[in-house]
mmCIF file of C-alpha atoms in Angstrom:
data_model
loop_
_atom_site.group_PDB
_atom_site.id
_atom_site.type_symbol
_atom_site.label_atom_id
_atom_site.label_comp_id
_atom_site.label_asym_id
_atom_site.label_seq_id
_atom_site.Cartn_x
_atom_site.Cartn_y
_atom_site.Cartn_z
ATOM 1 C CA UNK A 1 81.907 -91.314 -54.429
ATOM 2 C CA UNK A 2 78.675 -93.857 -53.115
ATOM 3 C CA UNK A 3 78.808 -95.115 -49.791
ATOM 4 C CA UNK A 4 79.945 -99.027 -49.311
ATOM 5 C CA UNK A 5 77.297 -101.838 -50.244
ATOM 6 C CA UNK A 6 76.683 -103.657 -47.148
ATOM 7 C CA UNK A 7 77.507 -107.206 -47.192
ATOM 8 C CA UNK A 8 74.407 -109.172 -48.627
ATOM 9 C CA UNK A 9 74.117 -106.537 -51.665
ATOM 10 C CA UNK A 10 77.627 -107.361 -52.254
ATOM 11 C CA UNK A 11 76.546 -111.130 -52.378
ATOM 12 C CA UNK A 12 74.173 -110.468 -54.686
ATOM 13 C CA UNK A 13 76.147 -108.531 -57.077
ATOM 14 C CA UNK A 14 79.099 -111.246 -57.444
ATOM 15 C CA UNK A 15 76.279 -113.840 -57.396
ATOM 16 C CA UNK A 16 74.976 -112.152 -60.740
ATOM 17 C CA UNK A 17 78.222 -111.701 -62.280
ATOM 18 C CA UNK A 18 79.123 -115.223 -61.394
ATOM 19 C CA UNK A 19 76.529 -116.441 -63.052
ATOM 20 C CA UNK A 20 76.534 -114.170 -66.375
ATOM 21 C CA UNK A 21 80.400 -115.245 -66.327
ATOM 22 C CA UNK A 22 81.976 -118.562 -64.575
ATOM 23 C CA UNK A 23 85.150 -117.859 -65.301
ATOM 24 C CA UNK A 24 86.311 -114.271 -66.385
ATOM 25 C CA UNK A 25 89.951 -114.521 -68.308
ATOM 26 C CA UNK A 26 92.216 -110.741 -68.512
ATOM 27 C CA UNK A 27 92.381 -110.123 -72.232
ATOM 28 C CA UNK A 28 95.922 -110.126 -72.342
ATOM 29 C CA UNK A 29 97.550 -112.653 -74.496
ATOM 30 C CA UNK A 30 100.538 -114.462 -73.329
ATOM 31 C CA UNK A 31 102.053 -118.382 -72.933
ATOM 32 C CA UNK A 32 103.638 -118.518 -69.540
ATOM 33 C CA UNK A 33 104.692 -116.567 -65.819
ATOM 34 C CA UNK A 34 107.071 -114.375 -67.941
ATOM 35 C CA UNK A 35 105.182 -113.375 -71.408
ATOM 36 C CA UNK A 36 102.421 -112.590 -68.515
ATOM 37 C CA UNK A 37 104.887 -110.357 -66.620
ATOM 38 C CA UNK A 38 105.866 -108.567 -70.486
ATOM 39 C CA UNK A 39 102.612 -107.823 -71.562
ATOM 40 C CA UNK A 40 101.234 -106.139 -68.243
ATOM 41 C CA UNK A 41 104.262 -103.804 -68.469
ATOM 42 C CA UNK A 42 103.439 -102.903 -71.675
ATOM 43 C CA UNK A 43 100.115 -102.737 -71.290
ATOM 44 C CA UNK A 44 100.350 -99.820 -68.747
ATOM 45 C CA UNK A 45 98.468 -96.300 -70.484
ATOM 46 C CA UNK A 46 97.814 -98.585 -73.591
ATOM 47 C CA UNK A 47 94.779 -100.715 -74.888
ATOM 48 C CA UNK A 48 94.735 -104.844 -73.928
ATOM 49 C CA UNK A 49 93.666 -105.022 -78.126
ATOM 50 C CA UNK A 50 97.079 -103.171 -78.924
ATOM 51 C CA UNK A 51 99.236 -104.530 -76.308
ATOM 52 C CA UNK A 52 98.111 -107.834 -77.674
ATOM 53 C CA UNK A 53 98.619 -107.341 -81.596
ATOM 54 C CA UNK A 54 102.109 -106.121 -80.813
ATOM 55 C CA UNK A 55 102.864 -109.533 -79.180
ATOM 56 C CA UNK A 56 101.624 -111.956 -81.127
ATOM 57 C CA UNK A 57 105.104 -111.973 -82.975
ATOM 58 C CA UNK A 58 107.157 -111.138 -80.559
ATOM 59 C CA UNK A 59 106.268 -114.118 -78.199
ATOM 60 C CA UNK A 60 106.759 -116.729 -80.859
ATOM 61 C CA UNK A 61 110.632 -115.782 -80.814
ATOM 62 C CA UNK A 62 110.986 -114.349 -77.362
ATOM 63 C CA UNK A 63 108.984 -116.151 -74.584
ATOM 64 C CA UNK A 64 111.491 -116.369 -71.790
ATOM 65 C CA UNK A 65 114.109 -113.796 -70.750
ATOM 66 C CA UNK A 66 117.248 -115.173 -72.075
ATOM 67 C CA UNK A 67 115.356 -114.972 -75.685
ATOM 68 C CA UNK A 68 114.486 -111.603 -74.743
ATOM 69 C CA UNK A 69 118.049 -111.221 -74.225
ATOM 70 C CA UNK A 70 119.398 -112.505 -77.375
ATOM 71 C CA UNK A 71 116.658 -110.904 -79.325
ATOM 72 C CA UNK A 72 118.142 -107.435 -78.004
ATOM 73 C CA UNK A 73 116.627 -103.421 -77.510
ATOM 74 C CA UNK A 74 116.545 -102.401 -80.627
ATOM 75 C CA UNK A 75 115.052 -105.168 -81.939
ATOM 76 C CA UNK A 76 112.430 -105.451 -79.065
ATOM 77 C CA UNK A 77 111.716 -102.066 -80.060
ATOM 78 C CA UNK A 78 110.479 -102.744 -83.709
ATOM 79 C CA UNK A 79 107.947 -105.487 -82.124
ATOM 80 C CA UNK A 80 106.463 -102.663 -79.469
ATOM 81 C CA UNK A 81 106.972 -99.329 -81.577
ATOM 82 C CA UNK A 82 103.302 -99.083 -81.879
ATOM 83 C CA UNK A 83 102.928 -99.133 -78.357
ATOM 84 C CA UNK A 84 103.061 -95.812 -76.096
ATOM 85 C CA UNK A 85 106.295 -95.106 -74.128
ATOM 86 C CA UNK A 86 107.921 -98.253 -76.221
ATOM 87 C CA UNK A 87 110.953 -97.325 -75.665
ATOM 88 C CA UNK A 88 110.875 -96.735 -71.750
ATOM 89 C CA UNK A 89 109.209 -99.933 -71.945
ATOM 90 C CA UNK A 90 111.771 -101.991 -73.917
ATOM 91 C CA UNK A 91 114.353 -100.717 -71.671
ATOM 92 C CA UNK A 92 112.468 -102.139 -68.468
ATOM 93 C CA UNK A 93 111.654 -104.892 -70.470
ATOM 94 C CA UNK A 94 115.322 -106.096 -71.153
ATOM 95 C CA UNK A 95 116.385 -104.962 -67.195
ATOM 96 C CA UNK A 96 113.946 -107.020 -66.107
ATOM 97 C CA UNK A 97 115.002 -109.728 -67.708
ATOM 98 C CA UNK A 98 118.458 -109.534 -67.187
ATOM 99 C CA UNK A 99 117.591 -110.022 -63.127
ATOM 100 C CA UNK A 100 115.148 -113.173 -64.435
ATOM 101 C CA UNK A 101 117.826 -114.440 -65.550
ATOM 102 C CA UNK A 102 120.485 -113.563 -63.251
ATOM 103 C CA UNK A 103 118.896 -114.140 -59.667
ATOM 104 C CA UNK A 104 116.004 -116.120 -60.488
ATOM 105 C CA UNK A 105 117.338 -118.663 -62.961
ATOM 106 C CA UNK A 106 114.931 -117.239 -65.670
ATOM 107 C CA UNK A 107 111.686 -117.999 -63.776
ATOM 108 C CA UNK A 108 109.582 -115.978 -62.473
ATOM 109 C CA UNK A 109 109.416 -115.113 -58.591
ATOM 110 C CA UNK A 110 105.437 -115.636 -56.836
ATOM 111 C CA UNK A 111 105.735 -113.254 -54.476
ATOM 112 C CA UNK A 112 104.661 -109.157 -54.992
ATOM 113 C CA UNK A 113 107.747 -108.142 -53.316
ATOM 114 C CA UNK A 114 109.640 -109.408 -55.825
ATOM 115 C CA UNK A 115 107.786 -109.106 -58.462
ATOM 116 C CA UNK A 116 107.923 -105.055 -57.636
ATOM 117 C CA UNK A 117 110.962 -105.127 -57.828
ATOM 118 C CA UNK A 118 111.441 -105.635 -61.544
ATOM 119 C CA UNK A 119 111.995 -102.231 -63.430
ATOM 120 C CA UNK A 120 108.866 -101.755 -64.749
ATOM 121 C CA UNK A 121 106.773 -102.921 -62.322
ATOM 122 C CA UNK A 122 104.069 -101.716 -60.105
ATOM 123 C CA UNK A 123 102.225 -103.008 -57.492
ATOM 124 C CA UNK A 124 99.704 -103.295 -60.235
ATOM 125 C CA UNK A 125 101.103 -105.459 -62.630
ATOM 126 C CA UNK A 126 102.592 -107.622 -59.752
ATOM 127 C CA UNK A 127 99.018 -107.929 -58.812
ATOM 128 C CA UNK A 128 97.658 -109.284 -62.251
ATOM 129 C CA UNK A 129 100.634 -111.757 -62.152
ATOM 130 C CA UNK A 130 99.477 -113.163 -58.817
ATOM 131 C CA UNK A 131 96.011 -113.841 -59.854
ATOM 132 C CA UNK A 132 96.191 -114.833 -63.045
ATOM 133 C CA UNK A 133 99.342 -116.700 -63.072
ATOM 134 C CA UNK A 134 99.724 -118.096 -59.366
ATOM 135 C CA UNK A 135 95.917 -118.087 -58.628
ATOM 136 C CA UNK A 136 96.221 -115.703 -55.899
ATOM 137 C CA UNK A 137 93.263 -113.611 -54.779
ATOM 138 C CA UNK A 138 95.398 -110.382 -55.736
ATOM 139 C CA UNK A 139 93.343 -107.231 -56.841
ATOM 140 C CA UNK A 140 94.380 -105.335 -59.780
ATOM 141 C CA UNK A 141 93.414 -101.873 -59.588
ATOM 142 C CA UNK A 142 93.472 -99.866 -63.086
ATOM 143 C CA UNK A 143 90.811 -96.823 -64.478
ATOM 144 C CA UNK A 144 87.651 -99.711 -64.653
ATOM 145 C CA UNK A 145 87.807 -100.975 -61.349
ATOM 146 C CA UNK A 146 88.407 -97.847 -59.906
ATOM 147 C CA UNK A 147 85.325 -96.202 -61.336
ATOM 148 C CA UNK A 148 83.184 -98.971 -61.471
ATOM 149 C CA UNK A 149 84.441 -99.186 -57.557
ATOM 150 C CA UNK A 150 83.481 -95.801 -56.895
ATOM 151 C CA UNK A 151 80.118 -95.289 -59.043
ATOM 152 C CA UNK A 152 78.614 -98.107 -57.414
ATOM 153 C CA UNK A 153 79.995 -98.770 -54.243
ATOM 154 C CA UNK A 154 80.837 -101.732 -54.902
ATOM 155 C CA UNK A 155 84.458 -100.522 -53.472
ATOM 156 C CA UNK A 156 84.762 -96.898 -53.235
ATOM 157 C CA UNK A 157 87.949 -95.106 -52.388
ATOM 158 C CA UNK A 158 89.677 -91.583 -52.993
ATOM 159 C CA UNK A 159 92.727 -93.686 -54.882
ATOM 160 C CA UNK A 160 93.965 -96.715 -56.288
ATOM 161 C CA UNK A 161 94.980 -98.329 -52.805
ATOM 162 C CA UNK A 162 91.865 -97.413 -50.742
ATOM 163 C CA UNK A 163 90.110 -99.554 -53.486
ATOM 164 C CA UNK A 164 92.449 -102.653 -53.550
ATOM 165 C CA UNK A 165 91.720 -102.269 -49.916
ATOM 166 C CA UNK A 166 87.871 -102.016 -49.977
ATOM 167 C CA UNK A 167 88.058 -104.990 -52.547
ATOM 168 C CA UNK A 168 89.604 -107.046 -50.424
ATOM 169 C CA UNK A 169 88.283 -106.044 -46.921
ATOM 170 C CA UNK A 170 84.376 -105.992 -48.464
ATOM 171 C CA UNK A 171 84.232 -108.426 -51.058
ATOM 172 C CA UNK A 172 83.123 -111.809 -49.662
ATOM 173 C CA UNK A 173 85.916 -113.932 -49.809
ATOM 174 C CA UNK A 174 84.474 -116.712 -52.184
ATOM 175 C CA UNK A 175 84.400 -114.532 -54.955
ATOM 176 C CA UNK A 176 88.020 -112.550 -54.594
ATOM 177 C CA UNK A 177 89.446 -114.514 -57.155
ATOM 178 C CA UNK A 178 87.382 -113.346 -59.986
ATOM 179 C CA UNK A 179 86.765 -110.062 -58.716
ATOM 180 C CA UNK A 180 89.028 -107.785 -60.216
ATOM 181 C CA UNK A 181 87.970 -109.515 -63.835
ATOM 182 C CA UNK A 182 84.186 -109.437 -63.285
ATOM 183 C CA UNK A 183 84.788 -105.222 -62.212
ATOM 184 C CA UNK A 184 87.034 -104.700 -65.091
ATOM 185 C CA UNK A 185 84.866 -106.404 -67.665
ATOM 186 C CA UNK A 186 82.015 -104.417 -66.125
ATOM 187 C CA UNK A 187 83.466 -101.291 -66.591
ATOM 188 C CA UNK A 188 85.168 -102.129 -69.777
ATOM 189 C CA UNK A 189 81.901 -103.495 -71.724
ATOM 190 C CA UNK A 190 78.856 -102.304 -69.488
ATOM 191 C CA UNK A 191 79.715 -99.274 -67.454
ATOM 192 C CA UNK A 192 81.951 -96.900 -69.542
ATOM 193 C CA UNK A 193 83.709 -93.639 -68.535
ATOM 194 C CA UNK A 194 81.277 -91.328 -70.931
ATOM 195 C CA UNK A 195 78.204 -93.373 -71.323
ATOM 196 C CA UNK A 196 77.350 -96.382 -68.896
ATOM 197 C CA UNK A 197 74.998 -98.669 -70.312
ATOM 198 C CA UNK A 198 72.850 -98.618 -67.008
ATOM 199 C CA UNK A 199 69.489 -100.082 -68.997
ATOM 200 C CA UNK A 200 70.951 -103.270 -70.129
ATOM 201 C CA UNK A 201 73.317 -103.158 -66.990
ATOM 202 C CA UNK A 202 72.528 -106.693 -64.509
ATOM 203 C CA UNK A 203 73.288 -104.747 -61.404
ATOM 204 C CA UNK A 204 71.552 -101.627 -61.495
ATOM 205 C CA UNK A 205 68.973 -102.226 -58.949
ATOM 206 C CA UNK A 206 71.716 -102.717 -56.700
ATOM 207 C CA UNK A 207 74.189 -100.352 -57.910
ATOM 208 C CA UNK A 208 74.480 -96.898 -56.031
ATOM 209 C CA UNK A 209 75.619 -94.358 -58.674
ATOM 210 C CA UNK A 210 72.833 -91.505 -58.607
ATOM 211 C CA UNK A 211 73.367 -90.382 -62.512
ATOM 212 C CA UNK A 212 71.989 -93.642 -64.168
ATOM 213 C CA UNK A 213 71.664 -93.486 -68.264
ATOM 214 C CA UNK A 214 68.851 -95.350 -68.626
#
Protein backbone atom coordinates (compact mmCIF):
# COMPACT_ATOMS: atom_id res chain seq x y z
CA UNK A 1 0.00 0.00 0.00
CA UNK A 2 1.83 3.74 -1.16
CA UNK A 3 1.81 6.39 1.20
CA UNK A 4 -0.93 9.40 0.63
CA UNK A 5 -0.20 12.01 -2.27
CA UNK A 6 0.11 15.24 -0.60
CA UNK A 7 -2.29 17.79 -1.61
CA UNK A 8 -0.88 19.62 -4.80
CA UNK A 9 -0.01 16.06 -6.49
CA UNK A 10 -3.53 15.30 -5.85
CA UNK A 11 -4.42 18.59 -7.78
CA UNK A 12 -2.56 17.65 -10.43
CA UNK A 13 -3.82 14.25 -10.91
CA UNK A 14 -7.71 15.28 -11.01
CA UNK A 15 -6.53 18.28 -13.08
CA UNK A 16 -5.31 15.65 -15.78
CA UNK A 17 -8.19 13.46 -15.57
CA UNK A 18 -10.45 16.44 -15.76
CA UNK A 19 -9.16 17.40 -18.65
CA UNK A 20 -8.78 13.89 -20.59
CA UNK A 21 -12.58 13.54 -19.37
CA UNK A 22 -15.14 16.57 -18.48
CA UNK A 23 -17.67 14.62 -17.53
CA UNK A 24 -17.18 10.83 -16.64
CA UNK A 25 -20.81 8.89 -16.85
CA UNK A 26 -20.99 5.04 -14.70
CA UNK A 27 -21.61 2.60 -17.51
CA UNK A 28 -24.66 1.41 -16.15
CA UNK A 29 -27.71 1.81 -18.22
CA UNK A 30 -30.88 2.89 -16.69
CA UNK A 31 -33.95 5.74 -17.18
CA UNK A 32 -34.66 7.07 -13.75
CA UNK A 33 -33.86 7.07 -9.50
CA UNK A 34 -35.29 3.47 -9.49
CA UNK A 35 -33.93 1.51 -12.79
CA UNK A 36 -30.59 3.24 -11.21
CA UNK A 37 -31.24 1.63 -7.80
CA UNK A 38 -32.03 -2.08 -9.96
CA UNK A 39 -29.12 -2.18 -11.92
CA UNK A 40 -26.45 -1.39 -9.09
CA UNK A 41 -27.97 -4.34 -7.18
CA UNK A 42 -27.51 -6.43 -9.86
CA UNK A 43 -24.51 -5.30 -10.84
CA UNK A 44 -22.79 -6.41 -7.55
CA UNK A 45 -19.87 -9.50 -8.47
CA UNK A 46 -21.05 -9.05 -12.17
CA UNK A 47 -19.74 -7.04 -15.28
CA UNK A 48 -21.47 -3.24 -16.02
CA UNK A 49 -21.51 -4.89 -20.03
CA UNK A 50 -23.71 -7.87 -18.61
CA UNK A 51 -25.66 -6.14 -16.05
CA UNK A 52 -26.55 -3.84 -18.87
CA UNK A 53 -27.57 -6.39 -21.75
CA UNK A 54 -29.81 -8.09 -19.22
CA UNK A 55 -31.74 -4.77 -18.81
CA UNK A 56 -32.24 -3.43 -21.83
CA UNK A 57 -35.60 -5.47 -21.96
CA UNK A 58 -36.46 -5.57 -18.79
CA UNK A 59 -36.62 -1.70 -18.28
CA UNK A 60 -38.84 -1.13 -21.27
CA UNK A 61 -41.69 -3.10 -19.30
CA UNK A 62 -40.59 -2.60 -15.74
CA UNK A 63 -39.16 0.89 -14.90
CA UNK A 64 -40.82 1.69 -11.63
CA UNK A 65 -41.62 -0.68 -8.74
CA UNK A 66 -45.23 -1.26 -9.07
CA UNK A 67 -44.27 -2.65 -12.78
CA UNK A 68 -41.73 -4.58 -11.11
CA UNK A 69 -44.48 -5.77 -9.08
CA UNK A 70 -46.90 -6.78 -11.63
CA UNK A 71 -44.21 -8.17 -13.79
CA UNK A 72 -43.55 -10.74 -10.80
CA UNK A 73 -40.24 -13.21 -9.53
CA UNK A 74 -40.34 -15.59 -11.79
CA UNK A 75 -40.65 -13.57 -14.52
CA UNK A 76 -37.95 -11.04 -13.29
CA UNK A 77 -35.93 -14.02 -13.17
CA UNK A 78 -35.96 -14.94 -16.97
CA UNK A 79 -34.77 -11.13 -17.70
CA UNK A 80 -31.60 -11.56 -15.05
CA UNK A 81 -30.89 -15.46 -15.37
CA UNK A 82 -27.70 -14.63 -17.03
CA UNK A 83 -26.67 -12.68 -14.26
CA UNK A 84 -24.73 -14.22 -11.10
CA UNK A 85 -26.75 -14.82 -7.87
CA UNK A 86 -30.07 -13.89 -10.11
CA UNK A 87 -32.11 -15.32 -8.07
CA UNK A 88 -30.94 -13.78 -4.61
CA UNK A 89 -31.08 -10.79 -6.63
CA UNK A 90 -34.66 -10.97 -7.99
CA UNK A 91 -35.79 -11.67 -4.59
CA UNK A 92 -34.19 -8.30 -3.21
CA UNK A 93 -35.22 -6.86 -6.23
CA UNK A 94 -39.07 -7.42 -5.74
CA UNK A 95 -38.62 -6.65 -1.59
CA UNK A 96 -37.29 -3.67 -2.43
CA UNK A 97 -39.81 -2.66 -4.34
CA UNK A 98 -42.56 -3.66 -2.42
CA UNK A 99 -41.21 -0.92 0.44
CA UNK A 100 -40.89 1.71 -2.81
CA UNK A 101 -44.02 1.29 -3.12
CA UNK A 102 -45.39 0.91 0.21
CA UNK A 103 -43.56 3.71 2.34
CA UNK A 104 -42.20 5.80 -0.25
CA UNK A 105 -45.07 6.14 -2.71
CA UNK A 106 -42.90 4.40 -5.43
CA UNK A 107 -40.09 7.01 -5.46
CA UNK A 108 -37.06 6.73 -4.48
CA UNK A 109 -35.70 8.07 -0.99
CA UNK A 110 -32.18 10.66 -1.35
CA UNK A 111 -30.81 9.86 1.62
CA UNK A 112 -28.05 6.67 2.26
CA UNK A 113 -29.85 5.73 5.30
CA UNK A 114 -32.60 4.85 3.51
CA UNK A 115 -31.42 3.86 0.66
CA UNK A 116 -29.44 1.00 2.90
CA UNK A 117 -32.11 -0.01 3.96
CA UNK A 118 -33.53 -1.65 0.86
CA UNK A 119 -32.78 -5.51 0.77
CA UNK A 120 -30.16 -5.56 -1.44
CA UNK A 121 -28.42 -2.72 -0.70
CA UNK A 122 -25.07 -1.69 0.49
CA UNK A 123 -23.56 1.27 1.44
CA UNK A 124 -22.12 0.91 -1.98
CA UNK A 125 -24.84 0.97 -4.21
CA UNK A 126 -26.55 3.68 -1.99
CA UNK A 127 -23.44 5.55 -2.78
CA UNK A 128 -23.64 5.32 -6.71
CA UNK A 129 -27.34 6.39 -6.32
CA UNK A 130 -26.33 9.58 -4.53
CA UNK A 131 -23.90 10.71 -7.06
CA UNK A 132 -25.19 9.82 -10.02
CA UNK A 133 -28.78 10.29 -9.44
CA UNK A 134 -29.00 13.17 -6.70
CA UNK A 135 -25.59 14.75 -7.64
CA UNK A 136 -24.14 14.14 -4.36
CA UNK A 137 -20.39 13.99 -3.86
CA UNK A 138 -20.87 10.24 -2.60
CA UNK A 139 -17.85 7.82 -3.20
CA UNK A 140 -18.45 4.48 -4.53
CA UNK A 141 -15.93 2.12 -3.49
CA UNK A 142 -15.76 -1.29 -5.65
CA UNK A 143 -12.33 -3.57 -6.78
CA UNK A 144 -11.04 -0.34 -9.28
CA UNK A 145 -11.08 2.30 -6.92
CA UNK A 146 -9.80 0.34 -4.32
CA UNK A 147 -6.69 -0.71 -6.17
CA UNK A 148 -6.20 2.12 -8.18
CA UNK A 149 -6.56 3.88 -4.48
CA UNK A 150 -3.99 1.82 -3.07
CA UNK A 151 -1.33 1.40 -6.05
CA UNK A 152 -1.04 4.96 -6.34
CA UNK A 153 -1.88 6.66 -3.37
CA UNK A 154 -4.14 8.42 -4.67
CA UNK A 155 -6.36 7.02 -1.55
CA UNK A 156 -4.85 4.15 0.11
CA UNK A 157 -6.54 2.13 2.78
CA UNK A 158 -6.47 -1.54 4.28
CA UNK A 159 -10.47 -1.80 3.17
CA UNK A 160 -13.26 -0.50 1.39
CA UNK A 161 -14.17 2.24 4.12
CA UNK A 162 -10.64 3.56 4.90
CA UNK A 163 -10.73 4.43 1.11
CA UNK A 164 -14.22 6.13 0.87
CA UNK A 165 -12.66 7.90 3.75
CA UNK A 166 -9.26 8.90 2.21
CA UNK A 167 -11.37 9.91 -0.95
CA UNK A 168 -13.23 12.14 0.70
CA UNK A 169 -10.89 13.55 3.45
CA UNK A 170 -7.85 13.97 0.58
CA UNK A 171 -9.43 14.64 -2.54
CA UNK A 172 -9.80 18.41 -3.07
CA UNK A 173 -13.23 19.13 -2.84
CA UNK A 174 -13.81 20.61 -6.43
CA UNK A 175 -13.29 17.48 -7.97
CA UNK A 176 -15.36 14.92 -5.46
CA UNK A 177 -18.05 14.72 -7.74
CA UNK A 178 -16.32 13.01 -10.52
CA UNK A 179 -13.97 11.23 -8.50
CA UNK A 180 -15.13 7.93 -7.99
CA UNK A 181 -15.80 7.80 -12.08
CA UNK A 182 -12.42 9.23 -13.14
CA UNK A 183 -10.70 6.22 -10.44
CA UNK A 184 -12.97 3.62 -11.74
CA UNK A 185 -12.47 4.36 -15.40
CA UNK A 186 -8.77 4.47 -14.55
CA UNK A 187 -8.62 1.27 -13.19
CA UNK A 188 -11.13 -0.22 -15.46
CA UNK A 189 -9.40 0.92 -18.93
CA UNK A 190 -5.76 2.08 -17.87
CA UNK A 191 -4.63 0.43 -14.70
CA UNK A 192 -5.85 -3.25 -14.66
CA UNK A 193 -5.59 -5.91 -11.90
CA UNK A 194 -2.91 -8.19 -14.04
CA UNK A 195 -1.34 -5.77 -16.38
CA UNK A 196 -1.54 -1.86 -15.81
CA UNK A 197 -0.91 0.00 -18.80
CA UNK A 198 1.64 2.33 -16.90
CA UNK A 199 3.40 3.56 -20.47
CA UNK A 200 0.40 5.06 -21.99
CA UNK A 201 -0.92 5.81 -18.36
CA UNK A 202 -1.41 10.15 -17.92
CA UNK A 203 -0.48 9.94 -14.30
CA UNK A 204 2.47 7.96 -13.93
CA UNK A 205 4.92 10.56 -13.08
CA UNK A 206 2.81 11.22 -10.26
CA UNK A 207 1.57 7.92 -9.39
CA UNK A 208 3.35 6.02 -6.43
CA UNK A 209 3.04 2.28 -7.24
CA UNK A 210 6.79 0.93 -7.27
CA UNK A 211 6.05 -2.12 -9.90
CA UNK A 212 5.34 0.08 -13.04
CA UNK A 213 4.83 -2.03 -16.54
CA UNK A 214 6.27 0.18 -18.68
Amino acid sequence: MAKQLDYHTLREIFTRFQAAEPEPKGELEHVNAYTLVVAVALSAQATDAGVNKATRALFKIADTPQKMLDLGEEQLIEHIKTIGLYRNKAKNVIKLSKILVEDYGGEVPNSRAALQSLPGVGRKTANVVLNMWWKQPAQAVDTHIFRVGNRSGIAPGKDVDAVERAVEDNIPADFQQHAHHWLILHGRYHCKARKPMCGSCLIRDLCMFEDKNL
